[in-house]
DNA sequence: ACGCTGATGAAG
DNA sequence: TTCATCAGCGTT
């Protein structure tokens, strides 16, 4: 069952943790691509210096100020895309970055997109997920509750099985423990925890 | 440890 | 208009 908009219209920290174990699905012309979410990060509001929307509304970040349950996909480092799910009510800018998946279906297509045979290397990083799924700016703004890209209910992860660490790859806001992984899952982006 | 790569937003 | 920055990845 597909997660409804009300799932996303809550505290970002709660959504980020509850997304662990859920299934990201993308229906494409070449078949269904899916994977279990095993790593997320929260980016929350104007007081979080690492959040793209920290300095207010811009053309790029207005999507984070919009309604919850929308895909926010942006280009990073000139070559890779990152997929986020917008959270919380409209006018509060926040999102959850999907950082790593355990591939479930469409694995052959993912291998082709990634030019990579090792299943563990297919989706263990936010840029790799978008490459494996073929997601780019064309899917920015897609409604995760009503489009070919959505998230389904699946496993429930017990709080005791969630590892909390600082976020990766940022230069500000490092002190916030807003990265979440399924403990011991081998598909996380950084196998060694910080 | 480093280079690739280009959109973004702030500064001028 | 220029310029530093950047929620990553692959190769060295």
PDB file of C-alpha atoms (C1' of nucleotides) in Angstrom:
ATOM      1  CA  UNK A   1       0.000   0.000   0.000  1.00  0.00           C
ATOM      2  CA  UNK A   2       1.167   3.433  -0.971  1.00  0.00           C
ATOM      3  CA  UNK A   3       2.049   5.912   1.760  1.00  0.00           C
ATOM      4  CA  UNK A   4      -0.566   8.706   1.891  1.00  0.00           C
ATOM      5  CA  UNK A   5       0.206  12.386   2.065  1.00  0.00           C
ATOM      6  CA  UNK A   6      -0.599  12.359   5.796  1.00  0.00           C
ATOM      7  CA  UNK A   7       2.475  10.160   6.325  1.00  0.00           C
ATOM      8  CA  UNK A   8       4.700  12.992   5.108  1.00  0.00           C
ATOM      9  CA  UNK A   9       2.758  15.734   6.870  1.00  0.00           C
ATOM     10  CA  UNK A  10       4.491  15.149  10.208  1.00  0.00           C
ATOM     11  CA  UNK A  11       7.712  15.807  12.066  1.00  0.00           C
ATOM     12  CA  UNK A  12      10.596  15.314   9.623  1.00  0.00           C
ATOM     13  CA  UNK A  13      12.630  13.367  12.172  1.00  0.00           C
ATOM     14  CA  UNK A  14       9.732  10.971  12.601  1.00  0.00           C
ATOM     15  CA  UNK A  15       9.213  10.585   8.848  1.00  0.00           C
ATOM     16  CA  UNK A  16      12.933  10.046   8.264  1.00  0.00           C
ATOM     17  CA  UNK A  17      13.015   7.180  10.754  1.00  0.00           C
ATOM     18  CA  UNK A  18       9.741   5.619   9.649  1.00  0.00           C
ATOM     19  CA  UNK A  19      10.826   5.620   6.009  1.00  0.00           C
ATOM     20  CA  UNK A  20      13.423   3.003   6.942  1.00  0.00           C
ATOM     21  CA  UNK A  21      12.185  -0.396   5.802  1.00  0.00           C
ATOM     22  CA  UNK A  22       9.688   1.109   3.331  1.00  0.00           C
ATOM     23  CA  UNK A  23       9.861   0.366  -0.380  1.00  0.00           C
ATOM     24  CA  UNK A  24      10.717   3.015  -2.967  1.00  0.00           C
ATOM     25  CA  UNK A  25       9.037   2.174  -6.288  1.00  0.00           C
ATOM     26  CA  UNK A  26       9.405   3.687  -9.755  1.00  0.00           C
ATOM     27  CA  UNK A  27       7.186   2.433 -12.576  1.00  0.00           C
ATOM     28  CA  UNK A  28       9.002   2.887 -15.869  1.00  0.00           C
ATOM     29  CA  UNK A  29       8.543   1.810 -19.484  1.00  0.00           C
ATOM     30  CA  UNK A  30      11.152  -0.873 -18.965  1.00  0.00           C
ATOM     31  CA  UNK A  31       9.511  -2.256 -15.836  1.00  0.00           C
ATOM     32  CA  UNK A  32       9.270  -1.696 -12.143  1.00  0.00           C
ATOM     33  CA  UNK A  33      12.310  -0.579 -10.175  1.00  0.00           C
ATOM     34  CA  UNK A  34      12.184  -0.872  -6.421  1.00  0.00           C
ATOM     35  CA  UNK A  35      14.314  -1.042  -3.313  1.00  0.00           C
ATOM     36  CA  UNK A  36      13.998  -1.033   0.455  1.00  0.00           C
ATOM     37  CA  UNK A  37      15.045   2.225   2.098  1.00  0.00           C
ATOM     38  CA  UNK A  38      17.887   1.540   4.527  1.00  0.00           C
ATOM     39  CA  UNK A  39      19.392   5.013   5.083  1.00  0.00           C
ATOM     40  CA  UNK A  40      17.886   8.514   5.310  1.00  0.00           C
ATOM     41  CA  UNK A  41      18.795  12.015   6.424  1.00  0.00           C
ATOM     42  CA  UNK A  42      16.573  14.848   7.653  1.00  0.00           C
ATOM     43  CA  UNK A  43      16.919  18.475   6.521  1.00  0.00           C
ATOM     44  CA  UNK A  44      14.697  20.665   8.596  1.00  0.00           C
ATOM     45  CA  UNK A  45      13.677  24.273   8.251  1.00  0.00           C
ATOM     46  CA  UNK A  46      15.348  27.649   8.334  1.00  0.00           C
ATOM     47  CA  UNK A  47      17.312  26.937  11.506  1.00  0.00           C
ATOM     48  CA  UNK A  48      19.164  24.016   9.917  1.00  0.00           C
ATOM     49  CA  UNK A  49      22.161  25.535   8.116  1.00  0.00           C
ATOM     50  CA  UNK A  50      22.591  22.421   5.965  1.00  0.00           C
ATOM     51  CA  UNK A  51      19.028  22.636   4.651  1.00  0.00           C
ATOM     52  CA  UNK A  52      18.848  24.089   1.149  1.00  0.00           C
ATOM     53  CA  UNK A  53      15.960  26.267   2.278  1.00  0.00           C
ATOM     54  CA  UNK A  54      17.858  27.675   5.272  1.00  0.00           C
ATOM     55  CA  UNK A  55      18.173  31.079   3.613  1.00  0.00           C
ATOM     56  CA  UNK A  56      14.573  31.280   2.524  1.00  0.00           C
ATOM     57  CA  UNK A  57      12.558  30.831  -0.617  1.00  0.00           C
ATOM     58  CA  UNK A  58      14.367  30.658  -3.923  1.00  0.00           C
ATOM     59  CA  UNK A  59      13.364  29.206  -7.230  1.00  0.00           C
ATOM     60  CA  UNK A  60      15.096  25.961  -6.322  1.00  0.00           C
ATOM     61  CA  UNK A  61      13.858  25.654  -2.751  1.00  0.00           C
ATOM     62  CA  UNK A  62      10.261  26.763  -3.125  1.00  0.00           C
ATOM     63  CA  UNK A  63       9.347  23.111  -3.570  1.00  0.00           C
ATOM     64  CA  UNK A  64      10.468  22.489  -0.003  1.00  0.00           C
ATOM     65  CA  UNK A  65       8.048  25.169   1.141  1.00  0.00           C
ATOM     66  CA  UNK A  66       5.221  23.431  -0.696  1.00  0.00           C
ATOM     67  CA  UNK A  67       2.920  20.628   0.419  1.00  0.00           C
ATOM     68  CA  UNK A  68       4.343  17.346   1.794  1.00  0.00           C
ATOM     69  CA  UNK A  69       4.652  14.139  -0.216  1.00  0.00           C
ATOM     70  CA  UNK A  70       6.409  15.741  -3.195  1.00  0.00           C
ATOM     71  CA  UNK A  71       9.736  14.586  -4.666  1.00  0.00           C
ATOM     72  CA  UNK A  72      12.539  17.145  -4.451  1.00  0.00           C
ATOM     73  CA  UNK A  73      15.312  16.177  -6.873  1.00  0.00           C
ATOM     74  CA  UNK A  74      18.317  18.415  -7.422  1.00  0.00           C
ATOM     75  CA  UNK A  75      21.654  18.269  -9.212  1.00  0.00           C
ATOM     76  CA  UNK A  76      24.710  18.094  -6.987  1.00  0.00           C
ATOM     77  CA  UNK A  77      28.381  18.505  -7.917  1.00  0.00           C
ATOM     78  CA  UNK A  78      27.411  19.021 -11.531  1.00  0.00           C
ATOM     79  CA  UNK A  79      26.895  15.324 -12.170  1.00  0.00           C
ATOM     80  CA  UNK A  80      24.604  13.563  -9.729  1.00  0.00           C
ATOM     81  CA  UNK A  81      21.022  13.854  -8.591  1.00  0.00           C
ATOM     82  CA  UNK A  82      19.661  13.388  -5.092  1.00  0.00           C
ATOM     83  CA  UNK A  83      16.106  12.313  -4.233  1.00  0.00           C
ATOM     84  CA  UNK A  84      14.235  13.784  -1.269  1.00  0.00           C
ATOM     85  CA  UNK A  85      10.676  13.528   0.017  1.00  0.00           C
ATOM     86  CA  UNK A  86       9.213  16.863   1.124  1.00  0.00           C
ATOM     87  CA  UNK A  87       7.795  16.736   4.655  1.00  0.00           C
ATOM     88  CA  UNK A  88       5.695  18.832   7.045  1.00  0.00           C
ATOM     89  CA  UNK A  89       2.969  21.321   6.260  1.00  0.00           C
ATOM     90  CA  UNK A  90       3.203  23.861   3.472  1.00  0.00           C
ATOM     91  CA  UNK A  91       5.366  26.909   4.281  1.00  0.00           C
ATOM     92  CA  UNK A  92       7.615  24.861   6.567  1.00  0.00           C
ATOM     93  CA  UNK A  93      10.621  23.855   4.408  1.00  0.00           C
ATOM     94  CA  UNK A  94      11.877  20.363   5.184  1.00  0.00           C
ATOM     95  CA  UNK A  95      12.640  17.080   3.447  1.00  0.00           C
ATOM     96  CA  UNK A  96      14.106  13.626   3.904  1.00  0.00           C
ATOM     97  CA  UNK A  97      17.047  12.628   1.720  1.00  0.00           C
ATOM     98  CA  UNK A  98      16.898   8.993   0.608  1.00  0.00           C
ATOM     99  CA  UNK A  99      20.526   7.925   0.918  1.00  0.00           C
ATOM    100  CA  UNK A 100      20.596   4.169   0.345  1.00  0.00           C
ATOM    101  CA  UNK A 101      18.410   1.266  -0.760  1.00  0.00           C
ATOM    102  CA  UNK A 102      18.528  -2.491  -0.766  1.00  0.00           C
ATOM    103  CA  UNK A 103      17.652  -3.329  -4.405  1.00  0.00           C
ATOM    104  CA  UNK A 104      14.523  -5.496  -4.725  1.00  0.00           C
ATOM    105  CA  UNK A 105      13.264  -5.522  -8.311  1.00  0.00           C
ATOM    106  CA  UNK A 106      14.480  -4.299 -11.690  1.00  0.00           C
ATOM    107  CA  UNK A 107      18.008  -5.164 -10.654  1.00  0.00           C
ATOM    108  CA  UNK A 108      19.149  -5.878 -14.211  1.00  0.00           C
ATOM    109  CA  UNK A 109      18.017  -2.411 -15.290  1.00  0.00           C
ATOM    110  CA  UNK A 110      19.809  -0.870 -12.339  1.00  0.00           C
ATOM    111  CA  UNK A 111      22.996  -2.703 -13.257  1.00  0.00           C
ATOM    112  CA  UNK A 112      22.750  -1.319 -16.766  1.00  0.00           C
ATOM    113  CA  UNK A 113      22.136   2.243 -15.631  1.00  0.00           C
ATOM    114  CA  UNK A 114      25.007   2.068 -13.164  1.00  0.00           C
ATOM    115  CA  UNK A 115      27.427   0.089 -15.366  1.00  0.00           C
ATOM    116  CA  UNK A 116      28.016  -1.941 -12.255  1.00  0.00           C
ATOM    117  CA  UNK A 117      27.415  -5.630 -11.570  1.00  0.00           C
ATOM    118  CA  UNK A 118      27.903  -5.671  -7.808  1.00  0.00           C
ATOM    119  CA  UNK A 119      24.457  -5.443  -6.208  1.00  0.00           C
ATOM    120  CA  UNK A 120      25.897  -3.823  -3.121  1.00  0.00           C
ATOM    121  CA  UNK A 121      27.217  -0.956  -5.216  1.00  0.00           C
ATOM    122  CA  UNK A 122      23.977  -0.234  -7.079  1.00  0.00           C
ATOM    123  CA  UNK A 123      22.121   2.022  -4.642  1.00  0.00           C
ATOM    124  CA  UNK A 124      24.402   2.618  -1.650  1.00  0.00           C
ATOM    125  CA  UNK A 125      24.449   6.402  -1.991  1.00  0.00           C
ATOM    126  CA  UNK A 126      21.998   9.159  -2.971  1.00  0.00           C
ATOM    127  CA  UNK A 127      23.608   9.820  -6.361  1.00  0.00           C
ATOM    128  CA  UNK A 128      23.716   6.111  -7.087  1.00  0.00           C
ATOM    129  CA  UNK A 129      20.010   5.694  -6.350  1.00  0.00           C
ATOM    130  CA  UNK A 130      19.043   8.299  -8.932  1.00  0.00           C
ATOM    131  CA  UNK A 131      21.462   6.855 -11.471  1.00  0.00           C
ATOM    132  CA  UNK A 132      20.172   3.317 -10.913  1.00  0.00           C
ATOM    133  CA  UNK A 133      16.537   4.426 -11.150  1.00  0.00           C
ATOM    134  CA  UNK A 134      17.102   6.888 -13.990  1.00  0.00           C
ATOM    135  CA  UNK A 135      15.750   9.771 -11.918  1.00  0.00           C
ATOM    136  CA  UNK A 136      16.686  13.324 -12.847  1.00  0.00           C
ATOM    137  CA  UNK A 137      15.298  16.862 -12.732  1.00  0.00           C
ATOM    138  CA  UNK A 138      12.396  15.804 -14.947  1.00  0.00           C
ATOM    139  CA  UNK A 139      10.948  14.016 -11.927  1.00  0.00           C
ATOM    140  CA  UNK A 140      11.489  16.986  -9.624  1.00  0.00           C
ATOM    141  CA  UNK A 141       8.114  17.930  -8.176  1.00  0.00           C
ATOM    142  CA  UNK A 142       6.520  14.533  -8.791  1.00  0.00           C
ATOM    143  CA  UNK A 143       3.686  13.720  -6.398  1.00  0.00           C
ATOM    144  CA  UNK A 144       4.778  10.692  -4.369  1.00  0.00           C
ATOM    145  CA  UNK A 145       1.116  10.033  -3.607  1.00  0.00           C
ATOM    146  CA  UNK A 146      -0.065  10.123  -7.211  1.00  0.00           C
ATOM    147  CA  UNK A 147       2.587   9.353  -9.833  1.00  0.00           C
ATOM    148  CA  UNK A 148       4.876   6.626 -11.113  1.00  0.00           C
ATOM    149  CA  UNK A 149       7.253   7.361  -8.259  1.00  0.00           C
ATOM    150  CA  UNK A 150       6.023   6.451  -4.786  1.00  0.00           C
ATOM    151  CA  UNK A 151       6.833   4.764  -1.493  1.00  0.00           C
ATOM    152  CA  UNK A 152       5.003   1.687  -0.201  1.00  0.00           C
ATOM    153  CA  UNK A 153       4.496   0.346   3.277  1.00  0.00           C
ATOM    154  CA  UNK A 154       6.658  -2.658   4.003  1.00  0.00           C
ATOM    155  CA  UNK A 155       8.714  -3.530   7.018  1.00  0.00           C
ATOM    156  CA  UNK A 156       8.392  -1.764  10.334  1.00  0.00           C
ATOM    157  CA  UNK A 157      11.794  -1.088  11.843  1.00  0.00           C
ATOM    158  CA  UNK A 158      11.922  -1.106  15.634  1.00  0.00           C
ATOM    159  CA  UNK A 159      13.479   2.018  17.179  1.00  0.00           C
ATOM    160  CA  UNK A 160      16.162  -0.179  18.725  1.00  0.00           C
ATOM    161  CA  UNK A 161      17.216  -1.229  15.214  1.00  0.00           C
ATOM    162  CA  UNK A 162      17.761   2.356  14.014  1.00  0.00           C
ATOM    163  CA  UNK A 163      21.285   3.752  14.078  1.00  0.00           C
ATOM    164  CA  UNK A 164      21.475   7.545  14.505  1.00  0.00           C
ATOM    165  CA  UNK A 165      24.568   9.436  13.384  1.00  0.00           C
ATOM    166  CA  UNK A 166      25.591  12.837  12.106  1.00  0.00           C
ATOM    167  CA  UNK A 167      24.867  13.636   8.468  1.00  0.00           C
ATOM    168  CA  UNK A 168      27.356  12.937   5.708  1.00  0.00           C
ATOM    169  CA  UNK A 169      28.924  15.220   3.150  1.00  0.00           C
ATOM    170  CA  UNK A 170      27.961  18.562   4.680  1.00  0.00           C
ATOM    171  CA  UNK A 171      30.166  21.337   6.050  1.00  0.00           C
ATOM    172  CA  UNK A 172      27.629  22.922   8.410  1.00  0.00           C
ATOM    173  CA  UNK A 173      25.121  21.429  10.809  1.00  0.00           C
ATOM    174  CA  UNK A 174      27.314  18.432  11.506  1.00  0.00           C
ATOM    175  CA  UNK A 175      26.377  18.330  15.160  1.00  0.00           C
ATOM    176  CA  UNK A 176      22.814  17.287  14.454  1.00  0.00           C
ATOM    177  CA  UNK A 177      22.317  13.481  14.637  1.00  0.00           C
ATOM    178  CA  UNK A 178      19.887  13.428  11.773  1.00  0.00           C
ATOM    179  CA  UNK A 179      21.127  10.485   9.717  1.00  0.00           C
ATOM    180  CA  UNK A 180      19.286   7.203  10.195  1.00  0.00           C
ATOM    181  CA  UNK A 181      20.275   3.678   9.116  1.00  0.00           C
ATOM    182  CA  UNK A 182      18.925   0.208   9.669  1.00  0.00           C
ATOM    183  CA  UNK A 183      21.470  -1.281  12.042  1.00  0.00           C
ATOM    184  CA  UNK A 184      23.784  -3.768  10.417  1.00  0.00           C
ATOM    185  CA  UNK A 185      22.303  -3.407   6.942  1.00  0.00           C
ATOM    186  CA  UNK A 186      25.057  -3.951   4.368  1.00  0.00           C
ATOM    187  CA  UNK A 187      23.509  -1.612   1.786  1.00  0.00           C
ATOM    188  CA  UNK A 188      24.139   1.655   3.676  1.00  0.00           C
ATOM    189  CA  UNK A 189      26.301   4.253   1.908  1.00  0.00           C
ATOM    190  CA  UNK A 190      28.969   4.260   4.572  1.00  0.00           C
ATOM    191  CA  UNK A 191      29.423   0.681   5.773  1.00  0.00           C
ATOM    192  CA  UNK A 192      31.508   1.976   8.629  1.00  0.00           C
ATOM    193  CA  UNK A 193      29.483   4.140  10.910  1.00  0.00           C
ATOM    194  CA  UNK A 194      30.799   7.468  12.046  1.00  0.00           C
TER     195      UNK A 194
ATOM    196  C1'  DA B   1      43.572  12.439  -1.648  1.00  0.00           C
ATOM    197  C1'  DC B   2      41.866  14.331  -5.841  1.00  0.00           C
ATOM    198  C1'  DG B   3      39.430  15.611 -10.085  1.00  0.00           C
ATOM    199  C1'  DC B   4      35.207  15.636 -12.527  1.00  0.00           C
ATOM    200  C1'  DT B   5      31.155  18.737 -13.538  1.00  0.00           C
ATOM    201  C1'  DG B   6      27.449  22.522 -13.839  1.00  0.00           C
ATOM    202  C1'  DA B   7      23.437  24.651 -11.430  1.00  0.00           C
ATOM    203  C1'  DT B   8      22.695  27.814  -7.798  1.00  0.00           C
ATOM    204  C1'  DG B   9      22.670  32.036  -5.288  1.00  0.00           C
ATOM    205  C1'  DA B  10      25.259  35.860  -3.435  1.00  0.00           C
ATOM    206  C1'  DA B  11      28.175  39.553  -4.520  1.00  0.00           C
ATOM    207  C1'  DG B  12      29.574  43.267  -7.493  1.00  0.00           C
TER     208       DG B  12
ATOM    209  C1'  DT C   1      28.538  39.243 -14.705  1.00  0.00           C
ATOM    210  C1'  DT C   2      31.596  36.633 -12.057  1.00  0.00           C
ATOM    211  C1'  DC C   3      32.672  33.538  -8.347  1.00  0.00           C
ATOM    212  C1'  DA C   4      32.670  30.270  -4.519  1.00  0.00           C
ATOM    213  C1'  DT C   5      30.061  26.559  -3.074  1.00  0.00           C
ATOM    214  C1'  DC C   6      28.194  22.007  -3.229  1.00  0.00           C
ATOM    215  C1'  DA C   7      23.221  16.710   0.984  1.00  0.00           C
ATOM    216  C1'  DG C   8      28.553  12.610  -4.492  1.00  0.00           C
ATOM    217  C1'  DC C   9      31.324   9.288  -6.887  1.00  0.00           C
ATOM    218  C1'  DG C  10      35.166   6.868  -8.957  1.00  0.00           C
ATOM    219  C1'  DT C  11      39.894   6.503  -9.398  1.00  0.00           C
ATOM    220  C1'  DT C  12      44.415   7.117  -7.476  1.00  0.00           C
TER     221       DT C  12
END
